[in-house]
Structures are given as structure tokens and as C-alpha cells.
PDB file of C-alpha atoms in Angstrom:
ATOM      1  CA  MET A   1     212.403  76.073  82.336  1.00 64.00           C
ATOM      2  CA  LYS A   2     210.573  79.082  81.083  1.00 84.00           C
ATOM      3  CA  GLN A   3     206.794  78.869  80.420  1.00 82.00           C
ATOM      4  CA  GLU A   4     207.242  79.571  76.688  1.00 83.00           C
ATOM      5  CA  GLN A   5     209.773  76.574  76.607  1.00 85.00           C
ATOM      6  CA  ARG A   6     207.590  74.256  78.557  1.00 84.00           C
ATOM      7  CA  ARG A   7     204.738  75.074  76.218  1.00 83.00           C
ATOM      8  CA  GLU A   8     206.515  74.331  73.307  1.00 87.00           C
ATOM      9  CA  GLN A   9     207.973  71.159  74.705  1.00 89.00           C
ATOM     10  CA  THR A  10     204.551  69.925  75.645  1.00 88.00           C
ATOM     11  CA  ILE A  11     203.014  70.839  72.197  1.00 90.00           C
ATOM     12  CA  GLY A  12     206.099  69.052  70.449  1.00 91.00           C
ATOM     13  CA  GLN A  13     205.446  66.000  72.619  1.00 92.00           C
ATOM     14  CA  LEU A  14     201.584  66.137  71.849  1.00 93.00           C
ATOM     15  CA  LEU A  15     202.147  66.548  68.047  1.00 94.00           C
ATOM     16  CA  ASN A  16     204.717  63.807  67.796  1.00 95.00           C
ATOM     17  CA  ALA A  17     202.639  61.301  69.882  1.00 95.00           C
ATOM     18  CA  THR A  18     199.649  62.257  67.793  1.00 95.00           C
ATOM     19  CA  LYS A  19     201.488  61.822  64.562  1.00 95.00           C
ATOM     20  CA  GLU A  20     202.769  58.361  65.539  1.00 95.00           C
ATOM     21  CA  LEU A  21     199.300  57.321  66.399  1.00 95.00           C
ATOM     22  CA  LEU A  22     197.980  58.404  63.102  1.00 94.00           C
ATOM     23  CA  ARG A  23     200.514  56.555  61.145  1.00 92.00           C
ATOM     24  CA  ASP A  24     199.547  53.573  62.734  1.00 91.00           C
ATOM     25  CA  ARG A  25     196.050  53.678  63.131  1.00 90.00           C
ATOM     26  CA  GLY A  26     194.286  56.564  61.248  1.00 86.00           C
ATOM     27  CA  CYS A  27     192.052  59.255  62.596  1.00 93.00           C
ATOM     28  CA  HIS A  28     188.901  57.521  63.597  1.00 92.00           C
ATOM     29  CA  SER A  29     190.288  54.836  66.115  1.00 93.00           C
ATOM     30  CA  ILE A  30     192.424  57.435  67.981  1.00 94.00           C
ATOM     31  CA  THR A  31     191.023  58.676  71.412  1.00 92.00           C
ATOM     32  CA  LEU A  32     192.290  61.525  73.675  1.00 90.00           C
ATOM     33  CA  LYS A  33     193.192  58.722  76.250  1.00 92.00           C
ATOM     34  CA  ASP A  34     195.397  57.218  73.545  1.00 94.00           C
ATOM     35  CA  ILE A  35     197.016  60.526  72.788  1.00 93.00           C
ATOM     36  CA  MET A  36     197.634  61.212  76.824  1.00 92.00           C
ATOM     37  CA  GLU A  37     199.242  57.645  77.023  1.00 93.00           C
ATOM     38  CA  LYS A  38     201.260  57.799  73.966  1.00 94.00           C
ATOM     39  CA  SER A  39     202.410  61.459  74.951  1.00 93.00           C
ATOM     40  CA  GLU A  40     202.834  60.676  78.592  1.00 92.00           C
ATOM     41  CA  LEU A  41     200.855  63.834  79.317  1.00 89.00           C
ATOM     42  CA  SER A  42     198.240  64.397  81.867  1.00 88.00           C
ATOM     43  CA  LYS A  43     194.778  64.893  80.847  1.00 87.00           C
ATOM     44  CA  GLY A  44     195.162  68.369  82.587  1.00 88.00           C
ATOM     45  CA  ALA A  45     198.369  69.337  80.568  1.00 86.00           C
ATOM     46  CA  ILE A  46     196.555  68.274  77.314  1.00 88.00           C
ATOM     47  CA  PHE A  47     193.308  70.285  78.039  1.00 87.00           C
ATOM     48  CA  HIS A  48     195.458  73.205  79.032  1.00 85.00           C
ATOM     49  CA  TYR A  49     196.155  73.765  75.406  1.00 85.00           C
ATOM     50  CA  VAL A  50     193.317  71.921  73.613  1.00 87.00           C
ATOM     51  CA  LYS A  51     189.537  70.909  74.006  1.00 86.00           C
ATOM     52  CA  SER A  52     189.528  68.023  71.529  1.00 88.00           C
ATOM     53  CA  LYS A  53     191.525  65.534  69.620  1.00 90.00           C
ATOM     54  CA  ASP A  54     189.979  67.337  66.442  1.00 92.00           C
ATOM     55  CA  GLU A  55     192.048  70.535  67.773  1.00 91.00           C
ATOM     56  CA  ILE A  56     195.176  68.404  67.866  1.00 93.00           C
ATOM     57  CA  PHE A  57     194.503  67.196  64.426  1.00 94.00           C
ATOM     58  CA  ALA A  58     194.235  70.580  63.268  1.00 92.00           C
ATOM     59  CA  TRP A  59     197.682  71.304  64.809  1.00 93.00           C
ATOM     60  CA  VAL A  60     199.263  68.497  62.783  1.00 94.00           C
ATOM     61  CA  LEU A  61     198.023  70.365  59.545  1.00 93.00           C
ATOM     62  CA  GLN A  62     199.189  73.763  60.793  1.00 94.00           C
ATOM     63  CA  GLU A  63     202.609  72.537  61.644  1.00 94.00           C
ATOM     64  CA  ARG A  64     203.151  70.978  58.104  1.00 94.00           C
ATOM     65  CA  LEU A  65     202.047  74.215  56.740  1.00 94.00           C
ATOM     66  CA  GLU A  66     204.346  76.188  58.884  1.00 95.00           C
ATOM     67  CA  GLU A  67     207.379  73.772  58.139  1.00 95.00           C
ATOM     68  CA  ILE A  68     206.843  74.115  54.389  1.00 94.00           C
ATOM     69  CA  ASN A  69     206.786  78.067  54.850  1.00 94.00           C
ATOM     70  CA  LYS A  70     209.865  77.836  56.983  1.00 95.00           C
ATOM     71  CA  HIS A  71     211.703  75.855  54.487  1.00 93.00           C
ATOM     72  CA  PHE A  72     210.698  77.918  51.711  1.00 93.00           C
ATOM     73  CA  MET A  73     211.872  81.240  53.489  1.00 92.00           C
ATOM     74  CA  ASN A  74     215.206  79.749  54.238  1.00 92.00           C
ATOM     75  CA  GLU A  75     215.632  78.978  50.695  1.00 90.00           C
ATOM     76  CA  VAL A  76     214.672  82.657  49.794  1.00 90.00           C
ATOM     77  CA  ILE A  77     217.250  83.942  52.379  1.00 90.00           C
ATOM     78  CA  GLN A  78     219.904  82.012  50.877  1.00 89.00           C
ATOM     79  CA  ALA A  79     219.592  82.803  47.368  1.00 83.00           C
ATOM     80  CA  PRO A  80     217.008  85.579  47.013  1.00 77.00           C
ATOM     81  CA  THR A  81     217.401  86.124  43.154  1.00 83.00           C
ATOM     82  CA  THR A  82     216.764  82.417  42.216  1.00 86.00           C
ATOM     83  CA  PHE A  83     213.499  80.767  41.508  1.00 91.00           C
ATOM     84  CA  ASP A  84     214.877  76.983  41.543  1.00 90.00           C
ATOM     85  CA  GLY A  85     215.617  76.641  45.323  1.00 90.00           C
ATOM     86  CA  PRO A  86     212.179  78.008  46.796  1.00 91.00           C
ATOM     87  CA  MET A  87     210.188  76.069  43.973  1.00 92.00           C
ATOM     88  CA  GLN A  88     211.990  72.772  44.829  1.00 92.00           C
ATOM     89  CA  VAL A  89     210.711  73.241  48.461  1.00 92.00           C
ATOM     90  CA  ILE A  90     207.218  73.630  46.947  1.00 93.00           C
ATOM     91  CA  SER A  91     207.404  70.668  44.596  1.00 92.00           C
ATOM     92  CA  ARG A  92     208.811  68.308  47.196  1.00 91.00           C
ATOM     93  CA  ASN A  93     205.682  68.933  49.421  1.00 91.00           C
ATOM     94  CA  LEU A  94     203.369  68.607  46.635  1.00 92.00           C
ATOM     95  CA  GLU A  95     204.591  64.898  46.133  1.00 90.00           C
ATOM     96  CA  ALA A  96     203.363  64.221  49.605  1.00 90.00           C
ATOM     97  CA  LEU A  97     199.938  65.480  48.722  1.00 92.00           C
ATOM     98  CA  GLU A  98     199.551  62.343  46.615  1.00 93.00           C
ATOM     99  CA  ASP A  99     200.337  59.973  49.428  1.00 92.00           C
ATOM    100  CA  ALA A 100     197.265  58.310  51.103  1.00 88.00           C
ATOM    101  CA  ASN A 101     199.273  57.461  54.087  1.00 90.00           C
ATOM    102  CA  ASP A 102     200.561  60.943  54.462  1.00 93.00           C
ATOM    103  CA  VAL A 103     199.337  62.039  58.108  1.00 94.00           C
ATOM    104  CA  THR A 104     198.217  65.299  56.884  1.00 95.00           C
ATOM    105  CA  ASN A 105     196.076  64.025  54.095  1.00 95.00           C
ATOM    106  CA  LYS A 106     194.415  61.410  56.696  1.00 94.00           C
ATOM    107  CA  VAL A 107     193.609  64.510  58.854  1.00 96.00           C
ATOM    108  CA  LEU A 108     192.364  66.775  56.168  1.00 96.00           C
ATOM    109  CA  MET A 109     190.001  64.045  54.968  1.00 95.00           C
ATOM    110  CA  TYR A 110     188.867  63.162  58.540  1.00 96.00           C
ATOM    111  CA  LEU A 111     188.307  67.042  59.411  1.00 96.00           C
ATOM    112  CA  LEU A 112     186.270  67.408  55.950  1.00 95.00           C
ATOM    113  CA  GLY A 113     184.057  64.743  57.276  1.00 94.00           C
ATOM    114  CA  LYS A 114     183.195  66.751  60.340  1.00 93.00           C
ATOM    115  CA  GLU A 115     182.721  70.160  58.665  1.00 90.00           C
ATOM    116  CA  ASP A 116     179.258  70.465  60.322  1.00 94.00           C
ATOM    117  CA  ASP A 117     180.781  70.891  63.640  1.00 93.00           C
ATOM    118  CA  PRO A 118     181.541  74.811  64.001  1.00 94.00           C
ATOM    119  CA  ALA A 119     184.869  74.286  65.607  1.00 90.00           C
ATOM    120  CA  VAL A 120     186.111  71.997  62.833  1.00 93.00           C
ATOM    121  CA  ALA A 121     184.403  74.471  60.250  1.00 94.00           C
ATOM    122  CA  GLU A 122     186.404  77.254  61.886  1.00 93.00           C
ATOM    123  CA  VAL A 123     189.923  75.059  61.942  1.00 92.00           C
ATOM    124  CA  LEU A 124     189.254  74.209  58.012  1.00 94.00           C
ATOM    125  CA  LYS A 125     188.497  78.058  57.453  1.00 96.00           C
ATOM    126  CA  SER A 126     191.645  79.069  59.092  1.00 95.00           C
ATOM    127  CA  TYR A 127     193.785  76.299  57.450  1.00 95.00           C
ATOM    128  CA  TYR A 128     192.252  77.373  54.085  1.00 97.00           C
ATOM    129  CA  GLU A 129     192.931  81.064  54.676  1.00 97.00           C
ATOM    130  CA  ARG A 130     196.573  80.585  55.884  1.00 97.00           C
ATOM    131  CA  SER A 131     197.457  78.457  53.011  1.00 97.00           C
ATOM    132  CA  VAL A 132     196.175  81.123  50.539  1.00 98.00           C
ATOM    133  CA  TYR A 133     197.898  83.793  52.496  1.00 98.00           C
ATOM    134  CA  LEU A 134     201.504  81.900  52.657  1.00 97.00           C
ATOM    135  CA  SER A 135     201.019  81.124  48.839  1.00 97.00           C
ATOM    136  CA  ARG A 136     200.417  84.754  48.140  1.00 97.00           C
ATOM    137  CA  GLN A 137     203.472  85.700  50.187  1.00 96.00           C
ATOM    138  CA  TRP A 138     205.632  83.265  48.216  1.00 95.00           C
ATOM    139  CA  ILE A 139     204.343  84.898  45.027  1.00 96.00           C
ATOM    140  CA  VAL A 140     204.709  88.255  46.142  1.00 96.00           C
ATOM    141  CA  SER A 141     208.365  87.372  47.413  1.00 94.00           C
ATOM    142  CA  GLY A 142     209.231  86.082  44.011  1.00 93.00           C
ATOM    143  CA  GLN A 143     207.975  89.025  42.408  1.00 94.00           C
ATOM    144  CA  ARG A 144     209.914  91.266  44.732  1.00 93.00           C
ATOM    145  CA  HIS A 145     213.142  89.567  43.742  1.00 91.00           C
ATOM    146  CA  GLU A 146     212.223  89.383  40.067  1.00 91.00           C
ATOM    147  CA  VAL A 147     212.074  85.916  39.606  1.00 92.00           C
ATOM    148  CA  ILE A 148     208.307  85.670  39.234  1.00 94.00           C
ATOM    149  CA  LEU A 149     206.479  87.642  36.527  1.00 94.00           C
ATOM    150  CA  GLU A 150     204.871  90.933  37.619  1.00 95.00           C
ATOM    151  CA  SER A 151     201.854  90.374  35.682  1.00 96.00           C
ATOM    152  CA  VAL A 152     201.032  87.308  37.825  1.00 97.00           C
ATOM    153  CA  ASP A 153     197.909  88.163  39.927  1.00 97.00           C
ATOM    154  CA  PRO A 154     199.134  86.836  43.593  1.00 98.00           C
ATOM    155  CA  ASP A 155     195.610  86.822  44.968  1.00 98.00           C
ATOM    156  CA  LYS A 156     194.080  84.630  42.292  1.00 98.00           C
ATOM    157  CA  THR A 157     197.048  82.612  41.682  1.00 97.00           C
ATOM    158  CA  ALA A 158     197.546  81.702  45.379  1.00 97.00           C
ATOM    159  CA  GLU A 159     194.070  80.861  45.630  1.00 98.00           C
ATOM    160  CA  MET A 160     194.216  78.432  42.460  1.00 97.00           C
ATOM    161  CA  PHE A 161     197.403  76.857  43.604  1.00 96.00           C
ATOM    162  CA  VAL A 162     195.804  76.072  47.155  1.00 97.00           C
ATOM    163  CA  LEU A 163     192.741  74.747  45.265  1.00 97.00           C
ATOM    164  CA  LEU A 164     194.717  72.433  43.099  1.00 96.00           C
ATOM    165  CA  SER A 165     196.631  71.179  46.090  1.00 95.00           C
ATOM    166  CA  LEU A 166     193.554  70.407  48.038  1.00 96.00           C
ATOM    167  CA  GLY A 167     192.616  68.438  44.829  1.00 95.00           C
ATOM    168  CA  LEU A 168     195.437  66.295  45.106  1.00 94.00           C
ATOM    169  CA  ARG A 169     194.903  65.605  48.884  1.00 94.00           C
ATOM    170  CA  VAL A 170     191.288  64.601  48.238  1.00 95.00           C
ATOM    171  CA  ARG A 171     192.219  62.378  45.250  1.00 95.00           C
ATOM    172  CA  SER A 172     194.957  60.562  47.546  1.00 93.00           C
ATOM    173  CA  SER A 173     192.116  58.951  49.307  1.00 91.00           C
ATOM    174  CA  PHE A 174     190.538  57.476  46.237  1.00 92.00           C
ATOM    175  CA  PRO A 175     191.630  54.118  44.979  1.00 90.00           C
ATOM    176  CA  ILE A 176     193.008  55.452  41.707  1.00 88.00           C
ATOM    177  CA  LYS A 177     196.192  53.771  39.971  1.00 87.00           C
ATOM    178  CA  ASN A 178     198.362  55.880  37.755  1.00 90.00           C
ATOM    179  CA  PRO A 179     196.561  59.188  37.340  1.00 92.00           C
ATOM    180  CA  SER A 180     197.389  60.979  34.525  1.00 93.00           C
ATOM    181  CA  ALA A 181     197.724  64.301  36.324  1.00 93.00           C
ATOM    182  CA  THR A 182     200.608  63.864  39.059  1.00 93.00           C
ATOM    183  CA  ALA A 183     202.002  66.609  41.411  1.00 94.00           C
ATOM    184  CA  GLN A 184     205.091  66.805  39.151  1.00 94.00           C
ATOM    185  CA  ASP A 185     202.394  67.996  36.527  1.00 94.00           C
ATOM    186  CA  LEU A 186     201.198  70.539  38.885  1.00 94.00           C
ATOM    187  CA  SER A 187     204.597  71.654  39.783  1.00 94.00           C
ATOM    188  CA  ALA A 188     205.489  72.240  36.066  1.00 94.00           C
ATOM    189  CA  TYR A 189     202.014  73.989  35.488  1.00 94.00           C
ATOM    190  CA  MET A 190     202.833  76.291  38.595  1.00 95.00           C
ATOM    191  CA  VAL A 191     206.259  77.097  36.976  1.00 94.00           C
ATOM    192  CA  SER A 192     204.643  77.878  33.645  1.00 94.00           C
ATOM    193  CA  ILE A 193     202.213  80.327  35.155  1.00 94.00           C
ATOM    194  CA  LEU A 194     204.908  82.010  37.455  1.00 95.00           C
ATOM    195  CA  LYS A 195     207.884  82.219  35.324  1.00 88.00           C
ATOM    196  CA  ASP A 196     208.626  83.322  31.969  1.00 68.00           C
ATOM    197  CA  ASN A 197     210.634  80.443  30.199  1.00 56.00           C
TER     198      ASN A 197
END
């Protein structure tokens, strides 16, 4: 097996085990030993790629972001001159942001509680910047294909959408029943800003 394939397989094994543990137990009760046992990877294999469980948790966040981007771009490739397909990818993923049991929501809340740790602060900064960057790319792609208004400022709009989505994630951890603003409302708001109806 080639080194790159082995790397991808190991990281996949590590991420899958971590996500399973996160679903069952949450961030605070998981140790690197738990991850090692669940993934069936040695300590050396894990530490070859990461220094801490927080770094693995950050990978879980990044993986979700990259999956959304991949699905979005696949929709753009299949039907580059339509708005609905790519927007449906975003809308579906917004719904997960309201779920307190969503693994990435748990991870984000955990990492936000450790923002004083310089390594975690860097991870959060990187995640935020990548989120804004991808959101901007999606807007620019829509403008290029003439399905998003040219008058939309990609930088400001991308950051605003990321801020709103982070708000949904944070709110998911509050014991709020039946909020008046939902992911569907955010999706409709995004459409109203991006597209001339």
C-alpha cells in the first residue's frame, strides 16, 4: 500500500472511531486511549498525525466542512446554471446545525470552551477562515454562472452567513423548544439575499 493511501486509511479509521465515540459519549469523557482502542491504532500511529484529541476533534469539524464543499461542487458540475441544486446542499446541512446531538456541534462547543489554549485557538481560527472562504467561493461560483446577483458582496455575505450558521450551532446547545427562527428560515433568508425572485 502506498504511503498516501495508508495515511488516508489511518486518518479515516481515526475519524470514524472518534465520531462513533462522540455520538456515544461526548467530548469531555473521551480520552486518547479510548480513541486508540476504538480505532485499533497504536499510540505511535495516532501521534504520527496528531498531538492531542483536540486536534482529532478539529479534523472532525474540517471533514464535515470539506464534505459539504464536495457535495456543493458536485451539484455545480452537474448543473452549473441552476441555483436550486447547490442551495439544497447548503439547506440540508443547515438543518444539522440545529441538532444538539450532531457530532460537529458537540465538537465546536467543546473547542469553544477551550479557546484559551493556543493550539485550539488556532484550530478555531482556521475553521472559521475556511468556512468563510468556502462560503465566498460558493457565492462567486453562483455569480460566475449568473444564478446569484452580481450586486451581492461575496466577502461580507459569506462572513454573515457563517456567523448566522455558527449562531444556529451554539443555540443547539441551549434547552430551547420551538425557536421562532429555524434553519429553514435561514435558508430562505440566504435565498432572498442571493437571488432576485
